[in-house]
Amino acid sequence: MYILRSKYLLKDPDNVVDNGAVIIDDGVIKFAGHYKDVDNFGSYQIIDLGNSAIVPGFINTHTHLELTHAHNSIKNDGIFTNWIRQLIDIKNSWSESEYALSVRDGIKSSLKSGSTTVVDITSNGIALGELLSSKIRKVLFFETLNFNPNTANDTINDFKEHVAEIKPDNLLSVGIFPHAPYTVSETLYRDCKRVSDEFGIIIATHIAETKDEVEFLARGTGNFVSLLNDFNMLNNWIPPALNPINYLKNIGFLENGCILIHCNYLSGNEIDIIEKSSSNVVFCPRSHSFFRHHDYPLALLMDRNINIALGTDSLASNDTLSILDEMKFIRNHFSNLNAQHIFHMGTIAGAVALRMDDRIGRLYPGFNADIAVIEVEDRGLTNIYDGIFSKNSECILTIVSGEICYDKYDLAKNNNLKE
Ligand SMILES: [Zn+2]
């Protein structure tokens, strides 16, 4: 049992407490409020964080940790399928241990940047071992990828075998992740959805990411046709002649909620459908910028009260795995958005998408003690968000379920803290 105290405490984006304290007991928040309201100090050890901000840990709602070591190794020539071709070459050249190291480094930098929950996509299951030995909170999505409808069942059976070996716990949940409409057959999409309902696990997919994908589904032409032909995957495929979201709707994918990664290219009608289906969207701001996509329809999605969480995507299309960096990027590029809303996207919105908003994303009594501490340059701030989103702010302490997972200044040791 211990106390964090600091000049600033954000219990949630609209709830800033000056001179705040958080009591952590057995991995759970027992109290979050004014330091002066803590009674019986004698029984707690205290970590005094000075002028920093204690905030809810960030939720990275979409990443591929296994690609951490692909940083800076793929060039973007403006053609997405060329990026995919390079990625396939890299993945084929890696050994199992290279994958494992890549995941391990990805976890480390996630924790260092204040992310307490990562939603990771694994294509080969290697991430599981690394994630299980880490104290980070994780939602592990197994990627399914098979464009041949005749063998969809084999892919589903592989998935079921993987999942049967996993025992979800307080820190681990699993999900199913049909990769994208150009690598997953309609049959496999339907099967994945059925499995998601049957097992009660969440489902997500990459969707409406590129103009090429929109063209591929609408007309069956373009760069994805060449890519799939080169890999002998297209066979007798007939395009559905639909835009991406209508395609998903038609095959029942949007029923009972799901997580839609990207949604970079949407028509008004598709935004209507997302709103009506209560689906969640994940925006990956700097990956979006890396690929030089058209302007993101953030304002249009927000006007409809659609839940929009944030993801970093992988380091194959980004520079850090930091949700704090994503929020700073949004702050600099979407001037109409207020700071509270940006912070909501990096915390509560992720928890909502993962159906965990009753236990993570806010610092409330009874919630898991998933906490980040942000050191800010304090020159008489009138608004703490100016400090949190300033260029030089950084995470100095990350706590998941009460356990200290990153501690820049060895504060726990210096305070003789026994967690
Ligand atoms: Zn992705």
Coordinates of C-alpha atoms and ligand atoms in Angstrom, one line a residue:
M1 CA 0.0 0.0 0.0
Y2 CA 1.5 3.4 -1.0
I3 CA 0.7 6.9 -1.9
L4 CA 1.6 9.0 -4.9
R5 CA 1.4 12.7 -4.3
S6 CA 1.9 15.5 -6.7
K7 CA 1.1 19.0 -7.6
Y8 CA -1.4 17.9 -10.3
L9 CA -3.7 14.9 -10.4
L10 CA -6.0 14.1 -13.4
K11 CA -8.6 11.6 -12.2
D12 CA -10.2 11.9 -15.7
P13 CA -9.9 14.5 -18.4
D14 CA -12.4 16.9 -16.8
N15 CA -11.3 16.4 -13.2
V16 CA -8.0 18.0 -12.3
V17 CA -7.1 18.1 -8.6
D18 CA -4.4 20.5 -7.3
N19 CA -2.1 18.9 -4.7
G20 CA -3.5 15.5 -5.4
A21 CA -2.8 12.1 -4.0
V22 CA -3.6 8.5 -5.0
I23 CA -3.6 5.6 -2.6
I24 CA -2.8 2.3 -4.2
D25 CA -3.7 -0.8 -2.3
D26 CA -3.3 -4.3 -3.7
G27 CA -3.2 -3.2 -7.3
V28 CA -6.3 -1.1 -7.0
I29 CA -6.9 2.6 -6.4
K30 CA -8.3 3.1 -3.0
F31 CA -8.4 6.9 -3.0
A32 CA -7.8 9.6 -5.6
G33 CA -8.3 13.3 -4.5
H34 CA -6.8 16.1 -2.5
Y35 CA -3.7 15.2 -0.5
K36 CA -5.2 17.0 2.5
D37 CA -8.1 14.6 2.5
V38 CA -5.9 11.6 3.1
D39 CA -6.2 10.5 6.7
N40 CA -3.9 8.2 8.6
F41 CA -0.7 9.0 6.7
G42 CA 1.3 6.8 9.1
S43 CA 0.3 3.6 7.4
Y44 CA 1.4 4.5 3.9
Q45 CA 4.8 4.9 2.2
I46 CA 4.8 8.1 0.1
I47 CA 6.3 8.8 -3.3
D48 CA 6.4 12.6 -3.7
L49 CA 6.4 13.5 -7.4
G50 CA 6.8 17.2 -6.9
N51 CA 5.3 19.3 -9.7
S52 CA 4.5 16.4 -12.0
A53 CA 1.1 15.2 -13.2
I54 CA -0.4 11.9 -12.1
V55 CA -2.7 10.7 -14.9
P56 CA -4.5 7.6 -16.0
G57 CA -2.1 5.3 -17.9
F58 CA -2.4 5.6 -21.7
I59 CA -4.1 3.0 -23.8
N60 CA -2.5 2.1 -27.1
T61 CA -5.5 0.6 -28.9
H62 CA -3.6 -0.5 -32.0
T63 CA 0.0 -1.6 -32.4
H64 CA 2.1 -4.4 -33.8
L65 CA 4.9 -4.9 -31.3
E66 CA 6.5 -7.6 -33.4
L67 CA 7.4 -4.9 -35.9
T68 CA 9.3 -2.7 -33.5
H69 CA 12.6 -3.6 -35.1
A70 CA 11.3 -2.7 -38.5
H71 CA 11.7 1.0 -37.6
N72 CA 13.2 3.1 -40.4
S73 CA 13.7 0.0 -42.6
I74 CA 10.7 0.5 -44.9
K75 CA 10.6 3.4 -47.4
N76 CA 7.3 5.0 -48.2
D77 CA 7.1 5.9 -51.9
G78 CA 3.4 6.8 -51.6
I79 CA 2.2 3.4 -52.8
F80 CA 0.9 1.4 -49.8
T81 CA 1.2 -2.0 -51.5
N82 CA 5.0 -1.3 -52.0
W83 CA 5.2 -0.7 -48.3
I84 CA 3.5 -4.1 -47.7
R85 CA 5.9 -5.8 -50.1
Q86 CA 8.9 -4.5 -48.2
L87 CA 7.2 -5.5 -44.9
I88 CA 6.6 -9.1 -46.1
D89 CA 10.3 -9.4 -47.1
I90 CA 11.4 -8.2 -43.7
K91 CA 9.1 -10.5 -41.8
N92 CA 10.3 -13.5 -43.9
S93 CA 13.9 -12.7 -43.1
W94 CA 13.4 -12.6 -39.3
S95 CA 14.1 -15.6 -37.0
E96 CA 11.8 -16.4 -34.1
S97 CA 14.2 -14.8 -31.7
E98 CA 14.3 -11.6 -33.7
Y99 CA 10.5 -11.4 -33.4
A100 CA 10.7 -12.0 -29.7
L101 CA 13.3 -9.3 -29.2
S102 CA 11.3 -6.9 -31.3
V103 CA 8.2 -7.5 -29.1
R104 CA 10.3 -7.2 -25.9
D105 CA 11.7 -3.8 -27.0
G106 CA 8.2 -2.7 -28.0
I107 CA 6.9 -3.5 -24.6
K108 CA 9.8 -1.6 -22.9
S109 CA 9.3 1.5 -24.9
S110 CA 5.5 1.4 -24.4
L111 CA 5.9 1.3 -20.7
K112 CA 8.6 4.0 -20.8
S113 CA 6.1 6.3 -22.6
G114 CA 3.3 5.8 -20.0
S115 CA 1.2 3.3 -21.9
T116 CA -0.2 0.8 -19.4
T117 CA -2.4 -1.1 -21.8
V118 CA -1.3 -2.3 -25.3
V119 CA -3.6 -3.8 -27.8
D120 CA -1.2 -5.9 -29.8
I121 CA -1.7 -7.8 -33.1
T122 CA 0.3 -11.0 -33.4
S123 CA 0.6 -12.8 -36.7
N124 CA 2.6 -15.7 -35.3
G125 CA 1.9 -16.0 -31.6
I126 CA 5.5 -15.3 -30.6
A127 CA 4.4 -12.1 -28.8
L128 CA 2.4 -14.2 -26.3
G129 CA 5.5 -15.4 -24.4
E130 CA 7.0 -11.9 -24.2
L131 CA 3.8 -10.3 -23.2
L132 CA 3.0 -12.8 -20.6
S133 CA 6.4 -12.2 -18.9
S134 CA 5.7 -8.5 -18.9
K135 CA 3.7 -6.7 -16.3
I136 CA 2.0 -4.4 -18.9
R137 CA -1.7 -4.9 -19.4
K138 CA -2.3 -6.4 -22.8
V139 CA -5.1 -7.3 -25.2
L140 CA -3.6 -9.8 -27.6
F141 CA -5.3 -10.0 -31.0
F142 CA -4.5 -13.0 -33.1
E143 CA -4.4 -12.0 -36.7
T144 CA -6.2 -14.2 -39.2
L145 CA -5.1 -13.9 -42.8
N146 CA -6.4 -16.1 -45.6
F147 CA -8.0 -14.9 -48.8
N148 CA -9.0 -18.4 -50.0
P149 CA -12.6 -19.0 -48.8
N150 CA -12.2 -22.8 -49.2
T151 CA -9.6 -23.0 -46.4
A152 CA -11.2 -20.4 -44.0
N153 CA -12.1 -23.2 -41.7
D154 CA -8.4 -24.2 -41.3
T155 CA -7.5 -20.7 -40.3
I156 CA -10.3 -20.6 -37.7
N157 CA -9.2 -24.0 -36.3
D158 CA -5.6 -22.6 -36.0
F159 CA -7.0 -19.6 -34.1
K160 CA -9.0 -21.9 -31.8
E161 CA -5.9 -23.9 -31.0
H162 CA -4.0 -20.8 -30.1
V163 CA -6.7 -19.5 -27.9
A164 CA -7.3 -22.8 -26.1
E165 CA -3.8 -22.6 -24.7
I166 CA -4.3 -19.1 -23.2
K167 CA -5.7 -18.4 -19.8
P168 CA -6.9 -14.8 -19.7
D169 CA -6.3 -13.0 -16.4
N170 CA -6.4 -9.5 -14.9
L171 CA -3.6 -8.4 -17.2
L172 CA -4.3 -10.4 -20.3
S173 CA -7.3 -10.6 -22.7
V174 CA -7.5 -12.0 -26.2
G175 CA -9.2 -11.0 -29.3
I176 CA -9.5 -12.0 -33.0
F177 CA -8.2 -9.8 -35.8
P178 CA -9.1 -10.6 -39.4
H179 CA -6.3 -8.6 -41.0
A180 CA -8.0 -6.6 -43.8
P181 CA -10.5 -6.9 -46.7
Y182 CA -7.7 -7.6 -49.2
T183 CA -6.2 -10.5 -47.2
V184 CA -9.3 -12.0 -45.5
S185 CA -12.1 -13.7 -47.5
E186 CA -15.7 -12.8 -46.9
T187 CA -16.2 -16.4 -45.5
L188 CA -13.3 -15.9 -43.1
Y189 CA -14.6 -12.5 -42.0
R190 CA -18.0 -14.2 -41.2
D191 CA -16.3 -17.1 -39.4
C192 CA -14.2 -14.7 -37.3
K193 CA -17.3 -12.8 -36.3
R194 CA -19.0 -16.0 -35.3
V195 CA -16.1 -17.1 -33.2
S196 CA -16.0 -13.6 -31.6
D197 CA -19.6 -13.9 -30.6
E198 CA -19.3 -17.6 -29.5
F199 CA -16.2 -17.0 -27.3
G200 CA -17.3 -13.6 -26.1
I201 CA -14.0 -12.0 -27.3
I202 CA -13.5 -8.7 -29.1
I203 CA -13.0 -8.4 -32.8
A204 CA -11.2 -5.7 -34.8
T205 CA -9.9 -5.2 -38.3
H206 CA -8.0 -2.8 -40.5
I207 CA -10.5 -1.0 -42.6
A208 CA -10.7 1.9 -45.1
E209 CA -7.0 2.5 -44.7
T210 CA -6.1 3.4 -48.3
K211 CA -7.7 4.6 -51.5
D212 CA -6.4 1.4 -53.1
E213 CA -8.5 -0.6 -50.7
V214 CA -11.6 1.4 -51.6
E215 CA -10.9 0.9 -55.3
F216 CA -10.2 -2.8 -54.8
L217 CA -13.6 -3.5 -53.0
A218 CA -15.6 -1.2 -55.3
R219 CA -14.2 -2.3 -58.7
G220 CA -11.7 -5.1 -58.2
T221 CA -8.9 -3.1 -59.8
G222 CA -5.7 -1.3 -58.7
N223 CA -2.6 -2.1 -56.8
F224 CA -4.1 -4.7 -54.5
V225 CA -5.0 -6.8 -57.6
S226 CA -1.4 -6.8 -58.7
L227 CA -0.2 -7.6 -55.1
L228 CA -2.6 -10.5 -54.7
N229 CA -1.9 -11.9 -58.1
D230 CA 1.8 -11.9 -57.4
F231 CA 1.1 -14.0 -54.3
N232 CA -1.4 -16.2 -56.2
M233 CA -4.1 -15.2 -53.8
L234 CA -6.8 -13.6 -56.0
N235 CA -8.1 -16.7 -57.8
N236 CA -11.7 -16.2 -59.0
W237 CA -12.5 -13.4 -56.5
I238 CA -15.4 -11.1 -57.4
P239 CA -15.4 -7.7 -55.9
P240 CA -18.4 -6.9 -53.6
A241 CA -18.8 -3.5 -55.4
L242 CA -19.2 -1.8 -52.0
N243 CA -17.3 0.7 -50.0
P244 CA -15.4 -0.8 -47.0
I245 CA -17.9 -0.1 -44.2
N246 CA -20.9 -1.2 -46.3
Y247 CA -18.9 -4.4 -47.1
L248 CA -18.4 -5.1 -43.4
K249 CA -22.0 -4.2 -42.6
N250 CA -23.2 -6.6 -45.3
I251 CA -21.4 -9.5 -43.8
G252 CA -22.6 -8.8 -40.3
F253 CA -19.2 -7.7 -39.0
L254 CA -20.6 -4.5 -37.3
E255 CA -23.2 -6.2 -35.2
N256 CA -22.7 -6.3 -31.4
G257 CA -19.9 -3.7 -31.7
C258 CA -16.4 -4.1 -33.0
I259 CA -13.2 -2.0 -33.4
L260 CA -12.4 -0.4 -36.7
I261 CA -8.8 0.4 -37.2
H262 CA -8.0 3.5 -39.3
C263 CA -11.2 4.5 -41.2
N264 CA -9.1 7.0 -43.2
Y265 CA -11.4 7.1 -46.2
L266 CA -15.1 7.3 -45.4
S267 CA -18.1 8.5 -47.2
G268 CA -20.9 10.3 -45.3
N269 CA -23.0 7.1 -45.6
E270 CA -20.3 5.1 -44.0
I271 CA -20.0 7.5 -41.0
D272 CA -23.8 7.0 -40.6
I273 CA -23.4 3.3 -40.4
I274 CA -20.5 3.4 -37.9
E275 CA -22.6 5.7 -35.7
K276 CA -25.7 3.5 -35.9
S277 CA -23.7 0.3 -35.2
S278 CA -21.9 1.8 -32.2
S279 CA -18.6 0.6 -33.6
N280 CA -15.4 2.0 -32.2
V281 CA -12.8 3.7 -34.4
V282 CA -9.1 3.8 -33.8
F283 CA -7.2 6.7 -35.2
C284 CA -3.4 6.3 -35.7
P285 CA -2.4 9.9 -36.2
R286 CA 1.3 9.7 -37.0
S287 CA 1.0 6.5 -39.1
H288 CA -1.7 8.4 -41.0
S289 CA 0.8 11.1 -41.6
F290 CA 3.6 8.7 -42.5
F291 CA 1.5 7.4 -45.4
R292 CA 0.4 10.9 -46.4
H293 CA -3.3 10.1 -46.5
H294 CA -6.0 12.7 -47.1
D295 CA -7.1 14.7 -44.1
Y296 CA -8.5 12.5 -41.4
P297 CA -12.3 12.8 -40.9
L298 CA -11.9 13.4 -37.2
A299 CA -14.3 16.3 -36.9
L300 CA -17.0 14.4 -38.8
L301 CA -16.6 11.3 -36.6
M302 CA -16.6 13.4 -33.4
D303 CA -19.7 15.2 -34.5
R304 CA -21.6 11.9 -34.3
N305 CA -20.2 11.0 -30.9
I306 CA -18.4 8.0 -32.3
N307 CA -15.9 6.5 -29.8
I308 CA -12.5 7.3 -31.2
A309 CA -9.4 5.7 -29.5
L310 CA -5.8 6.2 -30.4
G311 CA -3.2 3.8 -31.7
T312 CA 0.4 4.1 -32.7
D313 CA 0.3 1.3 -35.2
S314 CA 3.8 -0.2 -35.6
L315 CA 7.2 1.3 -35.9
A316 CA 7.2 0.3 -39.5
S317 CA 5.1 3.4 -40.1
N318 CA 5.8 5.5 -37.0
D319 CA 8.7 6.8 -34.9
T320 CA 7.6 5.9 -31.3
L321 CA 5.1 3.7 -29.6
S322 CA 4.0 6.6 -27.4
I323 CA 0.4 7.6 -27.1
L324 CA 1.6 10.8 -25.4
D325 CA 3.4 11.6 -28.6
E326 CA 0.2 10.9 -30.6
M327 CA -1.8 13.2 -28.4
K328 CA 0.9 15.9 -28.8
F329 CA 0.7 15.4 -32.5
I330 CA -3.1 15.8 -32.5
R331 CA -2.8 18.9 -30.3
N332 CA -0.5 20.4 -33.0
H333 CA -2.5 19.4 -36.0
F334 CA -6.2 19.6 -35.0
S335 CA -6.5 23.1 -33.5
N336 CA -10.3 22.8 -33.0
L337 CA -10.0 20.0 -30.6
N338 CA -9.8 20.8 -26.9
A339 CA -7.2 19.2 -24.7
Q340 CA -9.7 17.3 -22.6
H341 CA -11.0 15.5 -25.7
I342 CA -7.6 14.6 -26.9
F343 CA -6.7 13.2 -23.5
H344 CA -10.0 11.2 -23.5
M345 CA -9.0 9.6 -26.8
G346 CA -5.7 8.4 -25.3
T347 CA -7.3 7.0 -22.2
I348 CA -11.1 6.5 -21.7
A349 CA -11.9 5.9 -25.4
G350 CA -9.5 3.0 -25.5
A351 CA -11.0 1.5 -22.4
V352 CA -14.5 1.9 -23.9
A353 CA -13.4 0.2 -27.2
L354 CA -12.0 -2.7 -25.1
R355 CA -15.1 -2.9 -22.9
M356 CA -12.9 -2.2 -19.9
D357 CA -14.1 1.3 -19.0
D358 CA -15.3 0.1 -15.6
R359 CA -11.7 -0.7 -14.5
I360 CA -9.2 1.3 -16.6
G361 CA -8.8 4.7 -18.2
R362 CA -9.7 6.8 -15.1
L363 CA -8.2 7.1 -11.7
Y364 CA -11.3 6.3 -9.6
P365 CA -11.5 4.2 -6.4
G366 CA -12.0 0.6 -7.3
F367 CA -10.3 1.0 -10.7
N368 CA -7.0 -0.8 -11.5
A369 CA -4.0 1.3 -10.5
D370 CA -2.8 1.9 -14.1
I371 CA -1.0 5.2 -13.8
A372 CA 1.4 7.4 -15.7
V373 CA 3.3 10.3 -14.2
I374 CA 4.2 13.1 -16.5
E375 CA 7.0 15.5 -15.7
V376 CA 6.2 18.9 -17.0
E377 CA 8.1 22.1 -17.1
D378 CA 6.3 24.1 -14.5
R379 CA 6.6 27.8 -15.2
G380 CA 3.4 28.9 -13.6
L381 CA 1.0 26.8 -15.7
T382 CA -2.6 28.0 -15.7
N383 CA -3.7 24.8 -17.5
I384 CA -2.0 21.5 -16.8
Y385 CA -2.7 20.3 -20.4
D386 CA -0.3 23.0 -21.7
G387 CA 2.4 21.2 -19.6
I388 CA 1.4 17.6 -20.5
F389 CA 1.2 18.4 -24.2
S390 CA 4.3 20.5 -24.3
K391 CA 7.2 19.4 -26.5
N392 CA 9.5 18.4 -23.6
S393 CA 7.1 16.7 -21.2
E394 CA 7.8 13.1 -20.6
C395 CA 6.7 10.1 -18.6
I396 CA 8.8 9.4 -15.5
L397 CA 6.8 6.7 -13.8
T398 CA 4.5 4.0 -15.1
I399 CA 2.4 1.8 -12.8
V400 CA 0.3 -1.2 -14.0
S401 CA -2.1 -2.8 -11.5
G402 CA -0.1 -1.2 -8.7
E403 CA 3.3 -2.5 -9.9
I404 CA 5.9 0.0 -10.9
C405 CA 7.0 -1.0 -14.4
Y406 CA 9.1 2.1 -15.3
D407 CA 10.8 4.5 -12.9
K408 CA 13.1 7.0 -14.5
Y409 CA 14.5 8.4 -11.3
D410 CA 14.4 5.2 -9.2
L411 CA 11.8 6.9 -7.0
A412 CA 10.5 3.6 -5.6
K413 CA 14.0 2.5 -4.5
N414 CA 14.9 5.9 -3.1
N415 CA 11.7 5.8 -1.1
N416 CA 12.4 2.3 0.1
L417 CA 9.0 1.4 -1.4
K418 CA 7.7 -2.1 -1.0
E419 CA 4.9 -2.5 -3.4
Ligands
ZN1 ZN -2.1 -2.1 -38.0

